[in-house]
């Protein structure tokens, strides 16, 4: 790949001179006259010096002043230019209509104008130098410009949904172009262009229609005895989320019921000191039960708010658990949707039944479509222990029919927990070679597993092209990870995302999901040709470019697992791909009020960021409020039996105070275990310490099992054991809080990132790691209230794996087995994040199914 630069300056100057000659001719044309279709009132075209331009033509115009300052700055970057000389020197616009300017004159006559929708060349998108040299992208922007600014008509062809792009011959003289996608330069997404527009100017222009729709969307409207704003309709007795006036009051949205709406144009006096202004709503607030935040209770608090203070609807069912309601029914209701709550017996329970029934009907419709079309077959690649599949399957909408994982222990873990799946314990490249040979009519040699000795994998276990509805996976991320301080540019693991793209090419799913660390965004390489310059963000660009070439629309975003109910600070980069014609999935809106929301990541120029997922629908509304409190460590593991590592006191002699402290902890129910032999802790299944106290604990303890496994750690040598037992039981304490004698040990002689870090019970787990060793640099794995590292079971809960999820290892030693367990857990996608992604994919599948009767929709 070569970076286009100075060698093309001379050629670009020549094309610029040619265009200048054309423009000078058009600025003072000898003739210019309108064309009309007989009987029509609008202009159908214009003839300028014998050349006819008509509606629908794509024409080139010489660049002027770009109103988008950031994009104008990007134009100055040599790297954004491509090899196509023509595209480097013009802007492209599709003529949507012609008209006469109401005030500007030419030779005493109204200036002839055209209204058009802009295109941009691929080199001016995030693709930059990786773009196809002849591909244009439609923009959501339009303008009125003078007809005389046209330089010439362009040959631009729209590619049909199933039509593949032409090979890029990188011809610098090419004047023919194609397009198939709309580029959203705010979200940096590549989507299907709009296919339906209105019939009347300006709404015949898709961009005008979108602007008109957005203006209406962001305007307060009175509809059906209610108010509409940002795509939501509010009625009396709807239950709504209410934003706080300040983050200092907390990040969890309030819940209230609308008791009155002023749909008039005058004030309404509700009491001597209360006035409801036009467009305002009167609310009755409800408080959450401390024991169960999904249960809400009536309060006397009322107030008046503007519609902008609301953040959507929630849905409430009355259940009287003290009388007759089945607790399982209540649990099923609240677990079926993040916006579901319940209340106890209320004599005057009210709700807007029309809105409630509409919501229930939408859920039933999705369930009905799922039954009609059966569950979506999923092929998970680099499946590991199965966190992604575990989350996707929670919706009841997906089934992982095939999983590919080279590691024998991880593959066995997946198989034990997904007995209906065909688990291919093999190298993905071997599977691809086998499938390509089959596709090409060859007779491949049997695919062999990674076991020792290898086992032939039956041919009927191999998916065929078109069978998976979704291909998903998280390729190993070590070459991109910030935790890897020894990165190499030629690390072969950097190519694994492209192996996943090969899987999409071979199996042709309608949907594609790729998960990885945020470090992938920064991965750059040195060009192997040309001037040897740095290709910035090369992996990001090429993933998008490959998906576009395979006819997938593309969205990507950084999501924070903690904002979707994981008790963990873990950002992940997610790519969604959808076959053209299929509904592109929206990213899930945050459901939990997490103190460290996903960050904005800068791209190539100042003020150009990848925006994080958000709940606010209004422009610029980036609030971080959410319906549910973040899940804390205490929420996640507070029901588990307690134990400590026994302090060996090799550095500090045991004192009577130490003995008394241990006796006190034992009396309070905290078991003491010697850390010299693995496993350390409850080697046999053990009873829970308490009943489930939070919704998260209830979800982890699915079923009625009275005992739990894996509540143990690996063994530990005396120094890390004593250090772990000496770091104070204080949030975020670490090795810096140890007494001086500890610093003589080799582990602490070199001061660097904190080690022996203690977690905060009211905070969250740090990003899950594959090795739980308190002495490791940057390690925060000490239990917040007990003298030890977190157990295997607690690591499982940090990632959202249910307690009955089985872990497997073929290691001979206990330490080897425990290391396998931690590694499998740490490598997984957090299950709550995967579940949120599953809800988004489900919604996209349902919308695509609804489109199926329409002509041209893809088959599923």
mmCIF file of C-alpha atoms in Angstrom, residues 258-409:
data_model
loop_
_atom_site.group_PDB
_atom_site.id
_atom_site.type_symbol
_atom_site.label_atom_id
_atom_site.label_comp_id
_atom_site.label_asym_id
_atom_site.label_seq_id
_atom_site.Cartn_x
_atom_site.Cartn_y
_atom_site.Cartn_z
ATOM 1 C CA UNK A 258 -47.772 11.703 33.952
ATOM 2 C CA UNK A 259 -50.895 13.005 35.685
ATOM 3 C CA UNK A 260 -51.614 16.007 33.456
ATOM 4 C CA UNK A 261 -50.405 17.490 30.157
ATOM 5 C CA UNK A 262 -51.041 21.045 29.031
ATOM 6 C CA UNK A 263 -51.793 20.622 25.310
ATOM 7 C CA UNK A 264 -53.263 24.120 25.060
ATOM 8 C CA UNK A 265 -51.605 27.423 24.244
ATOM 9 C CA UNK A 266 -52.348 29.035 27.618
ATOM 10 C CA UNK A 267 -51.266 28.446 31.196
ATOM 11 C CA UNK A 268 -53.300 26.137 33.431
ATOM 12 C CA UNK A 269 -53.539 26.982 37.129
ATOM 13 C CA UNK A 270 -53.410 23.736 39.108
ATOM 14 C CA UNK A 271 -53.238 25.302 42.542
ATOM 15 C CA UNK A 272 -52.647 28.658 44.105
ATOM 16 C CA UNK A 273 -48.907 28.285 43.639
ATOM 17 C CA UNK A 274 -48.686 25.808 40.712
ATOM 18 C CA UNK A 275 -49.036 26.747 37.047
ATOM 19 C CA UNK A 276 -48.692 24.322 34.154
ATOM 20 C CA UNK A 277 -47.297 26.150 31.141
ATOM 21 C CA UNK A 278 -48.122 25.122 27.544
ATOM 22 C CA UNK A 279 -46.215 21.967 26.617
ATOM 23 C CA UNK A 280 -45.466 21.121 30.245
ATOM 24 C CA UNK A 281 -46.370 17.944 32.108
ATOM 25 C CA UNK A 282 -47.383 17.336 35.716
ATOM 26 C CA UNK A 283 -45.738 14.234 37.209
ATOM 27 C CA UNK A 284 -46.343 11.930 40.174
ATOM 28 C CA UNK A 285 -42.988 10.515 41.289
ATOM 29 C CA UNK A 286 -42.326 6.927 42.339
ATOM 30 C CA UNK A 287 -39.414 5.691 44.414
ATOM 31 C CA UNK A 288 -37.538 2.425 44.030
ATOM 32 C CA UNK A 289 -37.592 -0.288 46.651
ATOM 33 C CA UNK A 290 -34.116 -0.523 48.246
ATOM 34 C CA UNK A 291 -34.381 -4.326 48.264
ATOM 35 C CA UNK A 292 -35.461 -4.529 44.623
ATOM 36 C CA UNK A 293 -34.880 -1.475 42.396
ATOM 37 C CA UNK A 294 -37.237 -2.892 39.759
ATOM 38 C CA UNK A 295 -40.111 -2.448 42.230
ATOM 39 C CA UNK A 296 -41.449 1.107 42.401
ATOM 40 C CA UNK A 297 -43.661 2.680 45.040
ATOM 41 C CA UNK A 298 -46.093 5.613 44.923
ATOM 42 C CA UNK A 299 -45.033 8.871 46.623
ATOM 43 C CA UNK A 300 -46.722 12.186 47.331
ATOM 44 C CA UNK A 301 -44.091 14.120 45.393
ATOM 45 C CA UNK A 302 -45.369 15.891 42.282
ATOM 46 C CA UNK A 303 -43.830 18.535 40.056
ATOM 47 C CA UNK A 304 -44.099 20.173 36.633
ATOM 48 C CA UNK A 305 -41.476 19.549 33.969
ATOM 49 C CA UNK A 306 -40.786 20.291 30.321
ATOM 50 C CA UNK A 307 -40.903 17.483 27.791
ATOM 51 C CA UNK A 308 -37.134 17.922 27.289
ATOM 52 C CA UNK A 309 -36.657 16.682 30.871
ATOM 53 C CA UNK A 310 -38.082 13.262 29.975
ATOM 54 C CA UNK A 311 -36.021 10.363 28.674
ATOM 55 C CA UNK A 312 -38.616 7.983 27.306
ATOM 56 C CA UNK A 313 -41.208 5.524 28.559
ATOM 57 C CA UNK A 314 -41.003 2.623 30.963
ATOM 58 C CA UNK A 315 -43.682 0.001 31.546
ATOM 59 C CA UNK A 316 -45.145 -1.055 34.870
ATOM 60 C CA UNK A 317 -47.122 -4.135 35.910
ATOM 61 C CA UNK A 318 -48.946 -4.450 39.251
ATOM 62 C CA UNK A 319 -47.963 -7.576 41.213
ATOM 63 C CA UNK A 320 -49.074 -8.283 44.765
ATOM 64 C CA UNK A 321 -46.467 -10.789 45.935
ATOM 65 C CA UNK A 322 -48.037 -10.939 49.412
ATOM 66 C CA UNK A 323 -51.339 -12.167 48.030
ATOM 67 C CA UNK A 324 -51.415 -14.195 44.851
ATOM 68 C CA UNK A 325 -48.840 -13.170 42.242
ATOM 69 C CA UNK A 326 -46.294 -15.775 41.258
ATOM 70 C CA UNK A 327 -42.765 -14.538 41.989
ATOM 71 C CA UNK A 328 -41.528 -16.306 38.838
ATOM 72 C CA UNK A 329 -44.042 -14.295 36.824
ATOM 73 C CA UNK A 330 -42.696 -11.080 38.309
ATOM 74 C CA UNK A 331 -39.105 -12.080 37.620
ATOM 75 C CA UNK A 332 -40.005 -13.052 34.056
ATOM 76 C CA UNK A 333 -41.612 -9.641 33.506
ATOM 77 C CA UNK A 334 -38.717 -7.527 34.739
ATOM 78 C CA UNK A 335 -36.087 -9.732 33.106
ATOM 79 C CA UNK A 336 -37.767 -9.606 29.695
ATOM 80 C CA UNK A 337 -36.869 -5.952 29.032
ATOM 81 C CA UNK A 338 -34.662 -3.257 30.601
ATOM 82 C CA UNK A 339 -37.626 -0.860 30.715
ATOM 83 C CA UNK A 340 -39.880 -3.167 32.760
ATOM 84 C CA UNK A 341 -40.766 -2.431 36.399
ATOM 85 C CA UNK A 342 -43.478 -3.567 38.774
ATOM 86 C CA UNK A 343 -45.404 -2.127 41.683
ATOM 87 C CA UNK A 344 -47.263 -3.644 44.615
ATOM 88 C CA UNK A 345 -50.974 -3.568 45.252
ATOM 89 C CA UNK A 346 -52.422 -0.125 44.606
ATOM 90 C CA UNK A 347 -56.136 0.542 44.740
ATOM 91 C CA UNK A 348 -55.781 3.360 42.227
ATOM 92 C CA UNK A 349 -53.157 1.829 39.911
ATOM 93 C CA UNK A 350 -53.263 3.662 36.594
ATOM 94 C CA UNK A 351 -51.413 3.523 33.324
ATOM 95 C CA UNK A 352 -52.010 4.468 29.705
ATOM 96 C CA UNK A 353 -53.355 1.144 28.493
ATOM 97 C CA UNK A 354 -53.001 2.072 24.817
ATOM 98 C CA UNK A 355 -49.244 2.675 25.153
ATOM 99 C CA UNK A 356 -48.787 -0.378 27.362
ATOM 100 C CA UNK A 357 -50.651 -2.651 24.962
ATOM 101 C CA UNK A 358 -48.707 -1.248 22.009
ATOM 102 C CA UNK A 359 -45.455 -2.116 23.794
ATOM 103 C CA UNK A 360 -46.632 -5.624 24.642
ATOM 104 C CA UNK A 361 -47.851 -6.118 21.072
ATOM 105 C CA UNK A 362 -44.416 -5.141 19.710
ATOM 106 C CA UNK A 363 -42.798 -7.738 21.968
ATOM 107 C CA UNK A 364 -45.317 -10.365 20.854
ATOM 108 C CA UNK A 365 -44.745 -9.471 17.214
ATOM 109 C CA UNK A 366 -41.004 -10.008 17.605
ATOM 110 C CA UNK A 367 -41.654 -13.328 19.340
ATOM 111 C CA UNK A 368 -44.070 -14.327 16.585
ATOM 112 C CA UNK A 369 -41.551 -13.556 13.871
ATOM 113 C CA UNK A 370 -38.933 -15.555 15.774
ATOM 114 C CA UNK A 371 -41.292 -18.536 15.872
ATOM 115 C CA UNK A 372 -42.129 -18.103 12.190
ATOM 116 C CA UNK A 373 -38.527 -18.001 11.049
ATOM 117 C CA UNK A 374 -36.962 -20.119 13.815
ATOM 118 C CA UNK A 375 -33.962 -18.963 15.825
ATOM 119 C CA UNK A 376 -31.141 -17.270 13.960
ATOM 120 C CA UNK A 377 -28.239 -19.714 13.399
ATOM 121 C CA UNK A 378 -24.996 -18.186 14.629
ATOM 122 C CA UNK A 379 -21.419 -19.037 13.707
ATOM 123 C CA UNK A 380 -19.100 -17.760 16.455
ATOM 124 C CA UNK A 381 -15.418 -17.600 15.543
ATOM 125 C CA UNK A 382 -12.666 -17.380 18.180
ATOM 126 C CA UNK A 383 -15.452 -18.392 20.544
ATOM 127 C CA UNK A 384 -13.335 -19.038 23.626
ATOM 128 C CA UNK A 385 -15.425 -20.075 26.598
ATOM 129 C CA UNK A 386 -18.564 -18.608 25.017
ATOM 130 C CA UNK A 387 -19.320 -15.222 26.609
ATOM 131 C CA UNK A 388 -20.593 -13.748 23.355
ATOM 132 C CA UNK A 389 -22.883 -16.673 22.587
ATOM 133 C CA UNK A 390 -24.092 -16.793 26.191
ATOM 134 C CA UNK A 391 -25.242 -13.187 25.949
ATOM 135 C CA UNK A 392 -26.728 -13.477 22.460
ATOM 136 C CA UNK A 393 -28.766 -16.528 23.432
ATOM 137 C CA UNK A 394 -30.307 -14.753 26.430
ATOM 138 C CA UNK A 395 -32.761 -13.105 24.066
ATOM 139 C CA UNK A 396 -34.131 -16.471 22.985
ATOM 140 C CA UNK A 397 -33.690 -15.207 19.434
ATOM 141 C CA UNK A 398 -30.325 -16.737 18.519
ATOM 142 C CA UNK A 399 -28.838 -20.197 18.635
ATOM 143 C CA UNK A 400 -25.122 -20.796 18.236
ATOM 144 C CA UNK A 401 -25.150 -23.596 15.711
ATOM 145 C CA UNK A 402 -21.384 -23.577 15.197
ATOM 146 C CA UNK A 403 -18.462 -22.394 17.290
ATOM 147 C CA UNK A 404 -14.821 -22.379 16.191
ATOM 148 C CA UNK A 405 -12.085 -22.362 18.818
ATOM 149 C CA UNK A 406 -8.532 -23.707 18.534
ATOM 150 C CA UNK A 407 -7.859 -23.981 22.285
ATOM 151 C CA UNK A 408 -8.939 -27.404 23.522
ATOM 152 C CA UNK A 409 -9.885 -26.323 27.089
#
